[in-house]
Amino acid sequence: MPNDCISYQKSGYFSPLMNDYLDQNPKLKSLYNQFPIIENFEAQITEKQANFNHIHRANLVSVLQKQYSGIEISHLTEQNIESLKVDNTFTITTGHQLNLFSGPLYFLYKIISTINLSTELKAKYPAYNFVPVYWMATEDHDFEEINYFNFKGKKFRWNAESSGPVGRLSTEGLDDFFEIFAQELGSSTHAETLKKLFQEAYLNHDNLADATRYLANALFSAHGLVIIDADDADLKQNFAPYIKEELLHQTAYKKVLETIEKLNEYTIQVNPREINLFYIEDQLRERIVFENGKFKVNNTKMEFSESEILALLENHPEKFSPNVIMRPLYQEVILPNLCYIGGGGEIAYWLELKSFFDAVKVSFPILLVRNSVLLATEKQVKKADKLDLNWNDLFSKQTNLINSKAKVLSEIDIDLSMLKNQLHSQFSILHEITTKTDPSFAGAVKAQEMKQLKGLENLEKRLLKAQKIKLKDTLTRITDLQNELFPNQGLQERQANFSEFYIETGNNLITKLIECLEPLEQRFDVITL
């Protein structure tokens, strides 16, 4: 089995909404701006260049330079940051939580998608510069979502307490965690590299934001990645007019609810609040609500009049934190961004937002589903060949896979479809006879047909069960292989940490992914390491 792929739509792991988006179903057209094909970026560039407040560029560069102080960066990353000052530079952005040691594998795929798309756009539109950006979700406060990662089937969890924005969380105590993880890694050359990377990132930096920036920079700086922490007073000063609008007029709530009405046949990803902002401090991130003529911070005694909260905004914009509805707007206000790259769930909630963007007159970016990948070893590929399995087989649900392979491998025909069809034909004659004689017989004939069909189905199930017992050894090898590639019968990219593969391949892992992945192709890549 050579390197292969399967379409997102046929992988079985994408929602109906994402499948319809990828198929460019006309009923979704009003929910996005340009579909992600290379030719559509020309119009996106023109629109963003006209609508973006280029005065923000100098502040953006100043903040980035401040955040990168003390970090060794590549010439390409330094060049990319500097280029953001000029009007012909645009960003391609992905965002991700501050998962411990990057969390699941798709952290890599998101960032590589931004890097590769930036390269592809530069080749197509050489008059412009394109900068890959990783937006760190430093203001999130759900620590339980990010305080662990999986390595070879074992969960490594950081037992700490956090109630505020995770980016500000102290890394104190991770030295004990590191000792446990280091023992699991062993002493190979690549293991020592991983240990050093973890130590430098988490034991030599004071908070989770700085640690994650170091880690992402170490992995991707050579490819020009720019990392931004938007939990910053200067950046929020640029966003302050939109925070004020949200406090006073709640446009997001009204517009997103209107869009949700159009999505009533799908599962809704997020629902808007009346005010989509949090109040934020080092140990606090709580919703702002409006009750009895006052702006209140939920679960606290803090409350503000309209004039007081607007004064707070003017003097301390860093006290306001956008939620999942407002964060995309914040991104598009402070970055000269053309495209947001995310997973299916992220793109689903972005599709709720276009009418809100239109109402506040901010350009809506192109939405691109990130690359998805299944990594396989040569040994696993050889096993699949020996078992006569293709990638479509391995992506199917395990019950379906085992049933279909049992039928293929069986020495006898256990598919009774032919007999069922014959039965249908025979009873169609009986149904016709009843219409010409006594129609009251119709019910009895129908009941007899259903009884005999049920009998054949039961026989088919018993035959299948018997053959599965007979073929147990081969079917066990099939399920073992699928379980290796799809841990817990789910996607590898959502389960395993990059270290599991880096320990075998070193930096060749990232090099190969960058070589193989094409972000504008709608496919689930299978890559052999």
Coordinates of C-alpha atoms in Angstrom, one line a residue, residues 239-254 273-277 288-291 293-296 304-314 320 326 356 360:
F239 CA -10.2 46.0 19.5
A240 CA -11.8 48.4 22.1
P241 CA -14.4 49.9 19.7
Y242 CA -15.8 46.4 19.0
I243 CA -15.8 45.6 22.7
K244 CA -17.8 48.8 23.3
E245 CA -20.2 47.9 20.6
E246 CA -20.7 44.5 22.1
L247 CA -21.4 45.9 25.6
L248 CA -23.9 48.5 24.4
H249 CA -25.7 46.8 21.4
Q250 CA -25.2 43.0 21.5
T251 CA -25.0 42.8 17.7
A252 CA -23.3 39.4 17.9
Y253 CA -26.2 37.8 19.8
K254 CA -28.8 39.1 17.4
R273 CA -24.6 34.9 24.8
E274 CA -26.3 38.2 25.1
I275 CA -22.8 39.6 25.9
N276 CA -20.0 37.6 24.5
L277 CA -17.2 38.9 26.7
I288 CA -20.0 39.8 31.9
V289 CA -23.8 39.9 32.2
F290 CA -26.2 42.8 32.1
E291 CA -28.8 42.6 34.9
G293 CA -29.3 48.1 34.6
K294 CA -25.8 47.0 35.7
F295 CA -22.9 45.2 34.1
K296 CA -22.0 42.4 36.5
F304 CA -20.4 48.5 36.9
S305 CA -22.7 51.2 35.6
E306 CA -22.5 51.9 31.9
S307 CA -20.2 54.8 32.4
E308 CA -18.0 52.8 34.8
I309 CA -17.6 49.9 32.5
L310 CA -16.8 52.1 29.5
A311 CA -14.2 53.9 31.6
L312 CA -12.7 50.6 32.5
L313 CA -12.5 49.7 28.9
E314 CA -10.8 52.9 28.0
F320 CA -11.9 42.2 28.7
M326 CA -16.0 37.3 19.6
F356 CA -22.1 39.4 12.4
V360 CA -19.7 45.4 12.1

